[in-house]
CSV table of C-alpha atoms in Angstrom, one decimal:
chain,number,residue,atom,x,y,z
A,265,UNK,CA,14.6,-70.3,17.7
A,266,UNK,CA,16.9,-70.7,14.3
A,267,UNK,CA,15.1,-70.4,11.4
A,268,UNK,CA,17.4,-71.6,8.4
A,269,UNK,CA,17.4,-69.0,5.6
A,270,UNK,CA,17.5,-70.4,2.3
A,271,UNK,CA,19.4,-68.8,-1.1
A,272,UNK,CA,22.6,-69.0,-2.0
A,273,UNK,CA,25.6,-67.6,0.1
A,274,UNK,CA,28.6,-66.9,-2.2
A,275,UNK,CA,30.4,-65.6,0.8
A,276,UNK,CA,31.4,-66.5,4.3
A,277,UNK,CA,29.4,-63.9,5.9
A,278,UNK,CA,26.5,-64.6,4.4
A,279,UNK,CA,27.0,-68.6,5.3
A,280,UNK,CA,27.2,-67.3,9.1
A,281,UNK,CA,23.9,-65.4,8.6
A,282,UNK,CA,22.0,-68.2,7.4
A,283,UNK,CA,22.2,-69.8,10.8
A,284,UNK,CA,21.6,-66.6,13.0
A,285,UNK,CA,19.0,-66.8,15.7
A,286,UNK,CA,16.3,-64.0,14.9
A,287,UNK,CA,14.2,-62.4,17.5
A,288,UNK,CA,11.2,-63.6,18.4
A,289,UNK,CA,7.8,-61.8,17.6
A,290,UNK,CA,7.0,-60.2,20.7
A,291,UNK,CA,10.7,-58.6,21.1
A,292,UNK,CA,10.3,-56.9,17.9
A,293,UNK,CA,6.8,-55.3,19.1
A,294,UNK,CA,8.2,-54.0,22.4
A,295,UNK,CA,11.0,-52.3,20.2
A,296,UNK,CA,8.5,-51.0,18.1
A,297,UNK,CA,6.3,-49.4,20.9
A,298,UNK,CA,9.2,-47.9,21.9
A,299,UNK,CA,9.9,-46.6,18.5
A,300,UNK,CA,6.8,-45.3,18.5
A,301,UNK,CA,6.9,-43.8,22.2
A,302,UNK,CA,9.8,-42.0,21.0
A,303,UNK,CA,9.0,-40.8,17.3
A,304,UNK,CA,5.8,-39.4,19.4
A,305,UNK,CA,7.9,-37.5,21.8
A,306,UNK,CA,10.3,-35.9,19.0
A,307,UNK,CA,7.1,-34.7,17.0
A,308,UNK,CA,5.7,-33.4,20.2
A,309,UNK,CA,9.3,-31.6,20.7
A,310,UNK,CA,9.2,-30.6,17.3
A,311,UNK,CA,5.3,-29.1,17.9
A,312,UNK,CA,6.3,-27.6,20.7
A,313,UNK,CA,8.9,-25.3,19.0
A,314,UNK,CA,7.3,-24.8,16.1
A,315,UNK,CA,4.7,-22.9,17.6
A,316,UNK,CA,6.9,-21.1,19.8
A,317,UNK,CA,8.9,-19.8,16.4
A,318,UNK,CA,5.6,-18.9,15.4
A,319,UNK,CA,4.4,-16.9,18.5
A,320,UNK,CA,7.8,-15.5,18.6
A,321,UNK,CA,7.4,-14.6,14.9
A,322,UNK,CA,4.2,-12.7,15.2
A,323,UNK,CA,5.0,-11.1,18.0
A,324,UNK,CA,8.2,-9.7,16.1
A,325,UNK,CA,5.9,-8.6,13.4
A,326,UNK,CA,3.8,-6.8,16.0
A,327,UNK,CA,6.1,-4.8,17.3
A,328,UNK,CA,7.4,-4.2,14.0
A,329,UNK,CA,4.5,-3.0,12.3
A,330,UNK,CA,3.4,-1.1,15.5
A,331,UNK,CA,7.0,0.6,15.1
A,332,UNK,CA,6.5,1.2,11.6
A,333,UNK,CA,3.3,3.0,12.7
A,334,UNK,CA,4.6,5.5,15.1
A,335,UNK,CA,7.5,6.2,12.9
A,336,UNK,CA,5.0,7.5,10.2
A,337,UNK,CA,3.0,9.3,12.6
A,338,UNK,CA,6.2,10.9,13.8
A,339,UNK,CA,6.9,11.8,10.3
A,340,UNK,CA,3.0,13.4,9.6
A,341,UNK,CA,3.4,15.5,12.6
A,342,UNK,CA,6.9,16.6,12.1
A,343,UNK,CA,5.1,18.0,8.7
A,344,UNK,CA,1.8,19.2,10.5
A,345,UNK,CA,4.4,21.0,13.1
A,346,UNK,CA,5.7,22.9,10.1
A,347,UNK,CA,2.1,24.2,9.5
A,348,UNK,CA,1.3,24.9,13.0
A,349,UNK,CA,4.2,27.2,13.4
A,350,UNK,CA,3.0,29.2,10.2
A,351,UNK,CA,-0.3,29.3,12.0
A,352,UNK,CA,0.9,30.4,15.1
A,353,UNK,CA,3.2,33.4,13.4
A,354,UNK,CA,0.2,34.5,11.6
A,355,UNK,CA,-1.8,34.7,15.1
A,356,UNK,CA,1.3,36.4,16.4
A,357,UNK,CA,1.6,39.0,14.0
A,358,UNK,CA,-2.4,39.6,13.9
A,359,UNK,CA,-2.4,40.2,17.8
A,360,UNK,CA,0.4,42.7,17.2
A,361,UNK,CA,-2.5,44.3,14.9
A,362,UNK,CA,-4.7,47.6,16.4
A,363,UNK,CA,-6.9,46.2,19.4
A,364,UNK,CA,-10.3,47.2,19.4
A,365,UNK,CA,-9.8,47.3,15.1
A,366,UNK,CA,-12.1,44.9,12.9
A,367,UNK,CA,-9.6,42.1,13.5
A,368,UNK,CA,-10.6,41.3,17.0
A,369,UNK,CA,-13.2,38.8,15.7
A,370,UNK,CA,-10.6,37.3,13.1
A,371,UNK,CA,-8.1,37.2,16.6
A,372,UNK,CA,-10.9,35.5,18.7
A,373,UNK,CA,-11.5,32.6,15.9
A,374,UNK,CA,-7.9,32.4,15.3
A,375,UNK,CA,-7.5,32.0,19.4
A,376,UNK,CA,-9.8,28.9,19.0
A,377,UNK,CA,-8.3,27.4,16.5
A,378,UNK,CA,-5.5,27.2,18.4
A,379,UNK,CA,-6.7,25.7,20.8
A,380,UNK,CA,-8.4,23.1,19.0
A,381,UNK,CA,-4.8,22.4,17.4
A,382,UNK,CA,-3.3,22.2,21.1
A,383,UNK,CA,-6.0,20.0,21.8
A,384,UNK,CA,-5.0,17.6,19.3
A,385,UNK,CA,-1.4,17.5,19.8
A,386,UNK,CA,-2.2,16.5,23.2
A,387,UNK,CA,-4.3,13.3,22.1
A,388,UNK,CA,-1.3,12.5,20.1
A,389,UNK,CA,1.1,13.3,22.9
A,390,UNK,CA,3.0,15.4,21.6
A,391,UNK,CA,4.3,18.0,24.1
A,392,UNK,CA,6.3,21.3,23.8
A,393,UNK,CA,9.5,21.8,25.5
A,394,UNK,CA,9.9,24.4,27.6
A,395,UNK,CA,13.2,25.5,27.0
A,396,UNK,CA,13.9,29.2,28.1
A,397,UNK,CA,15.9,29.9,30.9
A,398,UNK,CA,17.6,26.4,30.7
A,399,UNK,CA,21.2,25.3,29.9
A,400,UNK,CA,21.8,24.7,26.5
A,401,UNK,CA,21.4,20.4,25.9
A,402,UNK,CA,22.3,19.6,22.5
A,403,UNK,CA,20.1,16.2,22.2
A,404,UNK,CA,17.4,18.4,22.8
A,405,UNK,CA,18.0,22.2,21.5
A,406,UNK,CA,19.6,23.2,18.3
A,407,UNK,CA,21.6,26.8,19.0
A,408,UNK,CA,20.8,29.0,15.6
A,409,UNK,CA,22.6,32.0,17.4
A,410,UNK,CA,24.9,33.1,20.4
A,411,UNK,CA,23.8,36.6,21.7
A,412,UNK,CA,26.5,38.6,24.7
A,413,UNK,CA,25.8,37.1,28.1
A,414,UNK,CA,25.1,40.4,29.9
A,415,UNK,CA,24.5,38.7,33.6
A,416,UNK,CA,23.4,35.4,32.4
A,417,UNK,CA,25.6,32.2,32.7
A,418,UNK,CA,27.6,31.1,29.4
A,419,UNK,CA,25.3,27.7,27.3
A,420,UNK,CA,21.8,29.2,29.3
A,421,UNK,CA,18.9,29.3,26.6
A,422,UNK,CA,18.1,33.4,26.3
A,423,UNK,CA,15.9,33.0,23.4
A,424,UNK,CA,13.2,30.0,22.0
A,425,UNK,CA,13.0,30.4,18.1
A,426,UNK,CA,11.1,27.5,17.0
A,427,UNK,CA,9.4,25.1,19.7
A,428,UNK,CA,11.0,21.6,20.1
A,429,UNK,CA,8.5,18.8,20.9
A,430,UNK,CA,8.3,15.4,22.2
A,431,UNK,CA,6.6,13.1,20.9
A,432,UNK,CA,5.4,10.1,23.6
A,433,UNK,CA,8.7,11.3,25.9
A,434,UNK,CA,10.6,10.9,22.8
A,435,UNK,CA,12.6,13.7,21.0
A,436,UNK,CA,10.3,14.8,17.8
A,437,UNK,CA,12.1,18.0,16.7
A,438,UNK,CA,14.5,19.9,18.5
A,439,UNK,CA,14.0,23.5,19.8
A,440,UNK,CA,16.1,25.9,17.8
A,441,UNK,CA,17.4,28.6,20.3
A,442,UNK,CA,19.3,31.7,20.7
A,443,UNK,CA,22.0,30.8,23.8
A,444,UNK,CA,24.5,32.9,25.6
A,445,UNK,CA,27.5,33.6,25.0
């Protein structure tokens, strides 16, 4: 169907346009379901990764935060370790004391808070390395002196001077040792 439009053309193309067949009505509303059909699918697209940038965003900040958290708890019991090896000198050097003395009670309740301290590092997974009697690893010892060999092979621990710990299989501190040399 041509449908004349009216106004003025000043030009040749607009002259050819006046006598251009339009579409009829129910052509342009097929087109327009599609449009639609389409615009739907592209917001459902876009929906669709939008929320997966989301769940991959908070799961990012999970694990973030959660390694934030152990990171500060590594660094408290790094500290508290510090404090527990004070504590355990002092119960060294009062078992060294006269057996039998008045300090035996003062040994006992020292003896129990140790445990109670072992007891907790153990919730917290933290273990102690057993080091003595092994070769010398430098990602987990740290030698603080060489003593002579004397029958032992050359890089074996003699000597643990501070306890090295791990910390959920992790390294925490290192052990400082005495190797041979």
């Amino acid at each position: 169907m041509k449908i004349p439009i009216r106004g003025t053309a000043r030009d040749e193309h607009d002259r050819e346009m006046e006598h251009e067949e339009l579409p009829d009505a129910d052509c342009l509303r097929d087109t327009s379901h599609a449009q639609d059909t389409s615009v739907s699918s592209l917001d459902d697209i876009a929906y669709i990764r939008l929320k997966a940038d989301y769940e991959n965003l908070k799961k990012r900040c999970d694990r973030e935060a959660s390694q934030q958290a152990e990171q500060e708890l590594g660094a408290f019991l790094t500290r508290f370790l510090s404090i527990y090896d004070d504590f355990e000198r002092a119960l060294h050097f009062c078992k060294t004391l006269e057996p039998g003395g008045p300090n035996d009670d003062l040994v006992q309740g020292l003896c129990l808070i140790q445990k109670r301290f072992e007891d907790l590092l153990r919730e917290y997974q933290l273990e102690r390395m057993d080091v003595t009697g092994k070769k010398f690893d430098p990602l987990y010892h740290e030698a603080v002196a060489v003593e002579p060999a004397s029958g032992r092979d050359h890089n074996m621990v003699i000597r643990e001077i501070l306890p090295g710990y791990l910390f959920r299989h992790k390294l925490l501190r290192p052990a400082r040792v005495s190797v041979a040399g």
